[in-house]
Coordinates of C-alpha atoms in Angstrom, one line a residue:
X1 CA 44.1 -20.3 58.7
X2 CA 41.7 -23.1 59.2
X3 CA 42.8 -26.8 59.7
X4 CA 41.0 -27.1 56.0
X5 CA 43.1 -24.4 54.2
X6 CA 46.5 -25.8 56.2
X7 CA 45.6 -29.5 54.4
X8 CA 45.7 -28.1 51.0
X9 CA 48.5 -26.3 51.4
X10 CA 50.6 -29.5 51.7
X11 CA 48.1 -31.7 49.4
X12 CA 49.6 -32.5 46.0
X13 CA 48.8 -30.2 43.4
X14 CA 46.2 -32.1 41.8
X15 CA 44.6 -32.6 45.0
X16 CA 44.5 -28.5 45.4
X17 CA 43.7 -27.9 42.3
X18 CA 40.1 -29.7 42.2
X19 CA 39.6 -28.1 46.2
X20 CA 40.8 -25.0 45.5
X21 CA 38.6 -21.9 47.3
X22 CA 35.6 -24.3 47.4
X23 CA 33.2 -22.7 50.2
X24 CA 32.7 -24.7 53.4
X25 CA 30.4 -26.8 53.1
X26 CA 26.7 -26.7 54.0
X27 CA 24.2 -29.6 53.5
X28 CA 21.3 -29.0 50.0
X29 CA 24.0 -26.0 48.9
X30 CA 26.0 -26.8 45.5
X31 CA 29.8 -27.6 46.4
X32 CA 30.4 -24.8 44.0
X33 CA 28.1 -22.0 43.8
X34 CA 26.8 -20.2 40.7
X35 CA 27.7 -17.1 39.5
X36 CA 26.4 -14.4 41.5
X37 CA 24.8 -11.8 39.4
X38 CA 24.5 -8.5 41.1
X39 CA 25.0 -4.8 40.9
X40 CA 24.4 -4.1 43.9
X41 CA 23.7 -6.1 47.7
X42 CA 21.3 -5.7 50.2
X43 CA 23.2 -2.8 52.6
X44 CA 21.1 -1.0 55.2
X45 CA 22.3 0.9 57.8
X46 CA 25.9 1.1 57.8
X47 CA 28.0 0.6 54.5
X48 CA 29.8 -2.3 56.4
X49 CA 30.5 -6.0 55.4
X50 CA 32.2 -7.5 52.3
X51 CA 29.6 -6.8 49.4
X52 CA 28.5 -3.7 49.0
X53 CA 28.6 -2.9 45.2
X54 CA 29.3 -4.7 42.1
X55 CA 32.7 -3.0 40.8
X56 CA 34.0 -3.4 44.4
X57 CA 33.4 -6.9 45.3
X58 CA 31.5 -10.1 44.3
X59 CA 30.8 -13.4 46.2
X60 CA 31.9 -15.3 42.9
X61 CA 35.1 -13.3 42.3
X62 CA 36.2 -14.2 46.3
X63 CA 35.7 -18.0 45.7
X64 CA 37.9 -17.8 42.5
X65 CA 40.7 -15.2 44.8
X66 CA 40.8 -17.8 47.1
X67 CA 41.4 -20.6 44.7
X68 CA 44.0 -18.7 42.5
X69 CA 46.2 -17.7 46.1
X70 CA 45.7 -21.4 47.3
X71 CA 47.8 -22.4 43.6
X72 CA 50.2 -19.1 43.7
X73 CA 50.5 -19.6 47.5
X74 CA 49.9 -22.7 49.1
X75 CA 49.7 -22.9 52.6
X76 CA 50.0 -19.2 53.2
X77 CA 48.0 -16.8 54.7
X78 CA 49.5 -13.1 54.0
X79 CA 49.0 -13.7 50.3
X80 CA 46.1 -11.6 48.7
X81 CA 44.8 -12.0 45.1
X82 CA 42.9 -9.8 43.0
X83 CA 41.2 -10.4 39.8
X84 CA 40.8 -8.4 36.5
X85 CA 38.8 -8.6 33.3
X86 CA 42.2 -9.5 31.2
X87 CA 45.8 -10.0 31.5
X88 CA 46.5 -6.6 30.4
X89 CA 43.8 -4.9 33.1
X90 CA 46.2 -7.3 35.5
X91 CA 49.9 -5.8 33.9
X92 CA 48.0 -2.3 34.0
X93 CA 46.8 -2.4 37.8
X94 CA 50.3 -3.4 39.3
X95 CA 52.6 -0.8 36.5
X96 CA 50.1 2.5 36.9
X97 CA 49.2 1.6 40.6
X98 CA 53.1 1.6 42.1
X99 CA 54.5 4.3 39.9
X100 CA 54.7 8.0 39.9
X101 CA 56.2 10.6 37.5
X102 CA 59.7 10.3 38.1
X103 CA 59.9 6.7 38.6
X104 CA 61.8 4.2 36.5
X105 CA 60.4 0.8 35.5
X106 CA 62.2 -1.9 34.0
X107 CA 60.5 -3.9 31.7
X108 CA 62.0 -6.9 29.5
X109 CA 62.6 -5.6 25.8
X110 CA 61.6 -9.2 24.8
X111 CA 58.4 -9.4 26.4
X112 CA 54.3 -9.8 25.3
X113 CA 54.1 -7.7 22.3
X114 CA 52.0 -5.1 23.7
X115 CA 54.3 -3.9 26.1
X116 CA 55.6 -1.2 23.6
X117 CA 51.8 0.2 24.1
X118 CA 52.6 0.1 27.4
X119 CA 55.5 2.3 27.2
X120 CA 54.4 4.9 25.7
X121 CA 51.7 5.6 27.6
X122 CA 54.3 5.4 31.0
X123 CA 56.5 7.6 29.8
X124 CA 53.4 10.2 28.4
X125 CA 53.0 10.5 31.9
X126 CA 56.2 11.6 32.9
X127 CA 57.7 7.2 34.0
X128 CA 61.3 6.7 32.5
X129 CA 61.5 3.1 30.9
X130 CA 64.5 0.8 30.3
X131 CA 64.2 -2.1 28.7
X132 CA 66.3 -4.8 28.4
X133 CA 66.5 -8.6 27.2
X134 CA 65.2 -12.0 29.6
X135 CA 68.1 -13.7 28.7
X136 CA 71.0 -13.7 30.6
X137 CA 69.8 -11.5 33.3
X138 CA 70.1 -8.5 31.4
X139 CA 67.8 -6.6 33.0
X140 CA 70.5 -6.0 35.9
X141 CA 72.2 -4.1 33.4
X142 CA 70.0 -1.2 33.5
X143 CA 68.2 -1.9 37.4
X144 CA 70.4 1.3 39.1
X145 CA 67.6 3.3 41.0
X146 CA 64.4 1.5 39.5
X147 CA 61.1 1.9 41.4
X148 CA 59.7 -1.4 39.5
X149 CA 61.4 -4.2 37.6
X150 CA 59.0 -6.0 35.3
X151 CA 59.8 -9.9 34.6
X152 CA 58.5 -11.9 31.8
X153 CA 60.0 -15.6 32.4
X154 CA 59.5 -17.5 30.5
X155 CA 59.1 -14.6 27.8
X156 CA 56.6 -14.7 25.5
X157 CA 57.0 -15.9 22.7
X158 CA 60.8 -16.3 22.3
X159 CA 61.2 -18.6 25.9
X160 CA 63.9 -17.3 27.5
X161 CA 64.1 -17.3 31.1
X162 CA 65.9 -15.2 33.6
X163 CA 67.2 -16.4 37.4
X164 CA 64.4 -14.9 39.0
X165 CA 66.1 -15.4 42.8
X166 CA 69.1 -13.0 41.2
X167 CA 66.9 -10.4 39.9
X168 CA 64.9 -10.8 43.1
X169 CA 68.0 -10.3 45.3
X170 CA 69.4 -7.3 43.5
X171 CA 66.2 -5.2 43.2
X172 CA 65.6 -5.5 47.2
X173 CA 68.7 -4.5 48.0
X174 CA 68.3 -1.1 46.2
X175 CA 64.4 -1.1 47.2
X176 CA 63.3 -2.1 43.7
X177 CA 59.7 -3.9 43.5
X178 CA 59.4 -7.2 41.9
X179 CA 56.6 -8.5 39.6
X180 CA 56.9 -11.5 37.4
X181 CA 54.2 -12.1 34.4
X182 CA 53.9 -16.2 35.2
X183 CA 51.0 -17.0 32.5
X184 CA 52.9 -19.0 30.3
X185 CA 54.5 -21.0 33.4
X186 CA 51.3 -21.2 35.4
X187 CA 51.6 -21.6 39.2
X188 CA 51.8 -25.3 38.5
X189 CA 54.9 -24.1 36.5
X190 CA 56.4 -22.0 38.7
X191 CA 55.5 -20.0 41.9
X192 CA 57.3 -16.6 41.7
X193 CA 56.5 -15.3 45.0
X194 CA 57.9 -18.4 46.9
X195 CA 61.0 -16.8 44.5
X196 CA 61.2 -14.0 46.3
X197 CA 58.9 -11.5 44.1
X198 CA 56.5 -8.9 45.4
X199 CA 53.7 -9.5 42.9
X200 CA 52.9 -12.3 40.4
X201 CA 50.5 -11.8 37.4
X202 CA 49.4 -13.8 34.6
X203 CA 46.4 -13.6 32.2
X204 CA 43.9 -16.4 33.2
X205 CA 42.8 -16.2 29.7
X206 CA 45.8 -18.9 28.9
X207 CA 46.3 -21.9 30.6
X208 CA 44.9 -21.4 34.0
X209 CA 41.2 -21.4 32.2
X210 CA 42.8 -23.3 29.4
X211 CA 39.6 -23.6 27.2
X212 CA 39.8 -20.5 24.9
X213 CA 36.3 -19.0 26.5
X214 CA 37.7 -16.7 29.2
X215 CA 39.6 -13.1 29.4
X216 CA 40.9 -13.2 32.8
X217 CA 43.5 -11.4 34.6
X218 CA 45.0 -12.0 38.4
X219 CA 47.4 -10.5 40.4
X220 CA 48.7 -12.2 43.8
X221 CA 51.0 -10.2 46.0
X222 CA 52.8 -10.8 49.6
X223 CA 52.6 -6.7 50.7
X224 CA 48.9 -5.7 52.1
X225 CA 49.9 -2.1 50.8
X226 CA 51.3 -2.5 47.9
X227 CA 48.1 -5.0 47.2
X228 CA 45.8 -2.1 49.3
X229 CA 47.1 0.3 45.9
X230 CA 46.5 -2.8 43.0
X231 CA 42.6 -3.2 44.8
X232 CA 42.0 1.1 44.6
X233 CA 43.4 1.0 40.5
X234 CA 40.8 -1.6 39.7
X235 CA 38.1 0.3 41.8
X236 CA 38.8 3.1 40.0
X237 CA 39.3 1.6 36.3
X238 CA 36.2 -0.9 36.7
X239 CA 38.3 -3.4 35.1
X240 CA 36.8 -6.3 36.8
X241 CA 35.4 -9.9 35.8
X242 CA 32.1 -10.3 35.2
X243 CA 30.7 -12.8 37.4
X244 CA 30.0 -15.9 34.6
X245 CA 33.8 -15.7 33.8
X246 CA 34.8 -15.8 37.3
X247 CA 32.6 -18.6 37.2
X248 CA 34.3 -20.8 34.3
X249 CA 37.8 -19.7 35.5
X250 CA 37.3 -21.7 38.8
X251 CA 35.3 -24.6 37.6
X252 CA 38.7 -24.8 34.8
X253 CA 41.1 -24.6 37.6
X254 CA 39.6 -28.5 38.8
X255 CA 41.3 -29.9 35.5
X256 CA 44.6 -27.7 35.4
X257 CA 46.6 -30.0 37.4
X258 CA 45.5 -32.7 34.2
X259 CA 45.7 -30.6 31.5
X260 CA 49.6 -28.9 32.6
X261 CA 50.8 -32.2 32.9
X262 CA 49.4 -33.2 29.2
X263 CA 50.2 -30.4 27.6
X264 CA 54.0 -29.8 28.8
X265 CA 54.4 -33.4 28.3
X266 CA 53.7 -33.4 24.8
X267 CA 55.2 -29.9 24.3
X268 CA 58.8 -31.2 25.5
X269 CA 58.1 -34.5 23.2
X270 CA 57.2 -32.3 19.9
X271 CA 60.2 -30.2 20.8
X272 CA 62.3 -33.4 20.7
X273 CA 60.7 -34.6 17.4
X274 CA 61.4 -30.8 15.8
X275 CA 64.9 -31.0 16.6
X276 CA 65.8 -33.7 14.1
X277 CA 63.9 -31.7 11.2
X278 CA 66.5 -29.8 9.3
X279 CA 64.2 -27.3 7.5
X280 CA 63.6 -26.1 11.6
X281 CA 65.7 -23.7 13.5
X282 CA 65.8 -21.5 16.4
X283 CA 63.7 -24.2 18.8
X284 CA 63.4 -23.0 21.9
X285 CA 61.5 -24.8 24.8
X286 CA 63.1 -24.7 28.5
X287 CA 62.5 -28.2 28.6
X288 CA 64.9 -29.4 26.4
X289 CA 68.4 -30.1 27.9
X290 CA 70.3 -28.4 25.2
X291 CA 67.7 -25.6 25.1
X292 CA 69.9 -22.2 26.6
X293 CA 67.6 -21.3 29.0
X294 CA 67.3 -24.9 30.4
X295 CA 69.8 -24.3 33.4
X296 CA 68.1 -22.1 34.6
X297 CA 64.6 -23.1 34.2
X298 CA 65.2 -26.5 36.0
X299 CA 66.7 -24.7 39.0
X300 CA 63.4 -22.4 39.3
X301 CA 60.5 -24.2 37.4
X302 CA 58.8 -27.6 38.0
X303 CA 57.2 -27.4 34.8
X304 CA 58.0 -26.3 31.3
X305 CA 55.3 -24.7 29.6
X306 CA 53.3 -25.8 26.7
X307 CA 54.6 -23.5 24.2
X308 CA 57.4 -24.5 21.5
X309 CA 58.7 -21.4 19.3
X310 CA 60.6 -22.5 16.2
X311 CA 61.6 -20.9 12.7
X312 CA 61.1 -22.3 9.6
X313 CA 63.1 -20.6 6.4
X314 CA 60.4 -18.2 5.0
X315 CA 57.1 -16.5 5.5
X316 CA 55.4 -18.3 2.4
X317 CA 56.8 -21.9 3.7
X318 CA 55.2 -21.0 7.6
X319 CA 52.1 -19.5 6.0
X320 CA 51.5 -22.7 4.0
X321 CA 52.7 -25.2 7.1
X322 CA 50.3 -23.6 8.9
X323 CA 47.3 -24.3 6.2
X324 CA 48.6 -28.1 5.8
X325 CA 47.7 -28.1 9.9
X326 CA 44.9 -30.5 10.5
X327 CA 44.8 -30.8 14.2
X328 CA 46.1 -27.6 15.1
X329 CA 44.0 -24.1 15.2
X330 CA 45.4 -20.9 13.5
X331 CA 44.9 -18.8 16.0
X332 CA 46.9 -16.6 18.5
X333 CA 47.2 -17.1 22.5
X334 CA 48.0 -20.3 24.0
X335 CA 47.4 -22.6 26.9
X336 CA 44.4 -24.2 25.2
X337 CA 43.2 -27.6 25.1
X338 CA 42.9 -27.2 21.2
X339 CA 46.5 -26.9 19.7
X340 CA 47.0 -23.7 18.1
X341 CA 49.8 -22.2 16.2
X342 CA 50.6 -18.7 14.5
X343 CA 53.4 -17.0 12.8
X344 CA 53.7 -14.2 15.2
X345 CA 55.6 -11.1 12.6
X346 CA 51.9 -10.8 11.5
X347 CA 50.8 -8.5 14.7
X348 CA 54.4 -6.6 13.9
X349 CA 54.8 -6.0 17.7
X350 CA 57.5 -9.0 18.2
X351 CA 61.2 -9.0 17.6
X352 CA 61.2 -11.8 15.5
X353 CA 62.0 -13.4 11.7
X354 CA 58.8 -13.5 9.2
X355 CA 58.9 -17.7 9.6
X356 CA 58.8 -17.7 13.4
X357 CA 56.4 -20.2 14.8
X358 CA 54.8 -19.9 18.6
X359 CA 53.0 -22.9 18.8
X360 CA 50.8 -24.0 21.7
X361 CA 50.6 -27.5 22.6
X362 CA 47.3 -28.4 23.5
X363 CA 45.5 -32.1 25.0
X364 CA 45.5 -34.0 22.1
X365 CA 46.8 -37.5 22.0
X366 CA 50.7 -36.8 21.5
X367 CA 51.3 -39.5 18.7
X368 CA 48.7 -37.9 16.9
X369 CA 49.3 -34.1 17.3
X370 CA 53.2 -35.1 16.3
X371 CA 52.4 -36.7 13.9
X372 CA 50.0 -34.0 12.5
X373 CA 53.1 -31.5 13.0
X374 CA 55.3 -33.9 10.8
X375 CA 53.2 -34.1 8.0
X376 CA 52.3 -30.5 7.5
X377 CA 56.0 -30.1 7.5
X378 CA 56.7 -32.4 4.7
X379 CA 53.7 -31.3 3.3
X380 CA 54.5 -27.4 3.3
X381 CA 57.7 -28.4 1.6
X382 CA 56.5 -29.3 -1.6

């Protein structure tokens, strides 16, 4: 590791955000280079060297690798990160790369709606699943003799959180792999492989880009093998970035450090503002000290998350709270800089009642995005 890379692992994390896999530099060269469009490199001779063709590997997709480790990892060297075209082509590489017929995976019954998709195409090929709720650590329930336990914490959308170092401990012991889905904490959030996990995986497409331009998809993991079998699944699927997102994703990453602490701040404070409406229930945000999963979040996470899920009494009266919205987008994912907000029963994949709310708190000024919040409510009342 070079004296450079060793001074941004202990830098602050603003700091490592805005020098994170920056190039060395060299005098008249751009301190961050363009996207490098190519399908294929100069190669004669032997087929030696780091770029040799497009779906393998790309000069602007190493700069961003580097970058997302240096925020997932800082200060190590034995951490390798790989990035995908989405979040899902992320989930996908680690789940169909590590199992076998046979095999049992774990995966949280709460978790991103698409995981049900998921299932059925493990178990089609011959992959026993158990699932099982975040909260609670209720995956352990159903762990016995598991090849892979699959973590969502926070979970999205309801925000529950499991003790990660728990689950952690009692997969090793029995030889169980570890991955933990960390988009919605962000490695400003929370770092699960200083926790003790195998892989961590998030969709860049959320917060870590956090400008609603970008499908992204990382995966950062501790075990060269285990990473040596995530790198062949991607070769073979082709699910890679193309260079110009690769491009946007790092240039994004210089303002997360900013935008993380904007957004969670004014997350936690609209929490605290919903909690004294009485048409509001089922608020969940880890932040809040009365929130369940609070405990356990503050032992494990430096940051909250920008997401607040409420309920409000009926699908009509979310449907027109959402219209009376002036500041805030209709619109699903989160981690934006624009608010958004959506009743989530309309993509029928979540668990939840028809006037659940997942809202994402984006960089607005807090007074007014409250305030905006407020009024729709009274608004959606009459």
């Amino acid at each position: 590791m070079s004296e450079a890379a060793e001074d941004l692992g202990r830098a602050g994390e603003s700091t490592r955000a805005v020098r994170a896999g920056l190039p060395e530099p060299v005098k008249h060269e751009p301190t961050l280079p363009g996207p490098v469009f190519a399908a294929h490199f100069h190669l004669p001779g032997e087929a030696t060297g780091p770029y040799r063709y497009g779906r393998d590997e790309n000069p602007t997709w190493t700069l961003l690798e580097r970058a997302v480790g240096e925020l997932e990892a800082p200060g190590r060297d034995d951490v390798e990160t790989l990035v995908f075209a989405s979040g899902m082509a992320a989930i996908s590489s680690v789940l169909f790369s590590q199992l076998r017929a046979g095999d049992a995976v774990v995966l949280p019954s709460d978790g991103y709606q698409v995981l049900p998709l998921v299932r059925a195409q493990l178990e089609a090929y011959g992959i026993e699943v158990r699932t099982a709720p975040t909260g609670g650590d209720r995956q352990l329930e159903v762990l016995d003799g598991a090849r892979l336990l699959w973590i969502e914490s926070p979970s999205n959308p309801g925000l529950d959180v499991c003790d990660i170092r728990r689950l952690v401990a009692a997969a090793h012991a029995q030889g169980t792999l570890v991955a933990v889905d960390n988009t919605l904490a962000t490695p400003l959030g929370q770092r699960p492989l200083e926790l003790g996990a195998d892989f961590s995986v998030a969709s860049g497409t959320k917060q870590l880009t956090g400008h609603g331009d970008v499908l992204l998809g990382y995966v950062a993991g501790r075990d060269a093998g285990a990473m040596a079998a995530v790198r062949r699944w991607r070769k073979i699927v082709g699910a890679i970035s193309g260079p110009m997102e690769a491009w946007l994703a790092h240039r994004s990453i210089a303002t997360l450090a900013l935008r993380v602490e904007r957004q969670n701040t004014t997350a936690l404070a609209l929490a605290e503002a919903l909690k004294q409406r009485a048409e509001v229930s089922g608020l969940r945000h880890p932040g809040l000290a009365d929130d369940p999963a609070h405990e356990v979040a503050a032992r494990q996470m430096r940051r909250y998350g920008c997401v607040v899920s409420f309920t409000l009494p009926t699908r009509t009266r979310a449907e027109r709270f959402l219209e009376s919205l002036r500041l805030v987008e209709d619109a699903t994912s989160f981690g934006g800089v624009r608010s958004t907000a959506e009743r989530r029963r309309r993509w029928g994949g979540d668990d939840v009642p028809e006037g659940f709310i997942r809202m994402s708190v984006g960089a607005e000024d807090p007074e007014d995005l409250i305030a905006d919040v407020l009024r729709a409510l009274d608004e959606s009342a009459e």
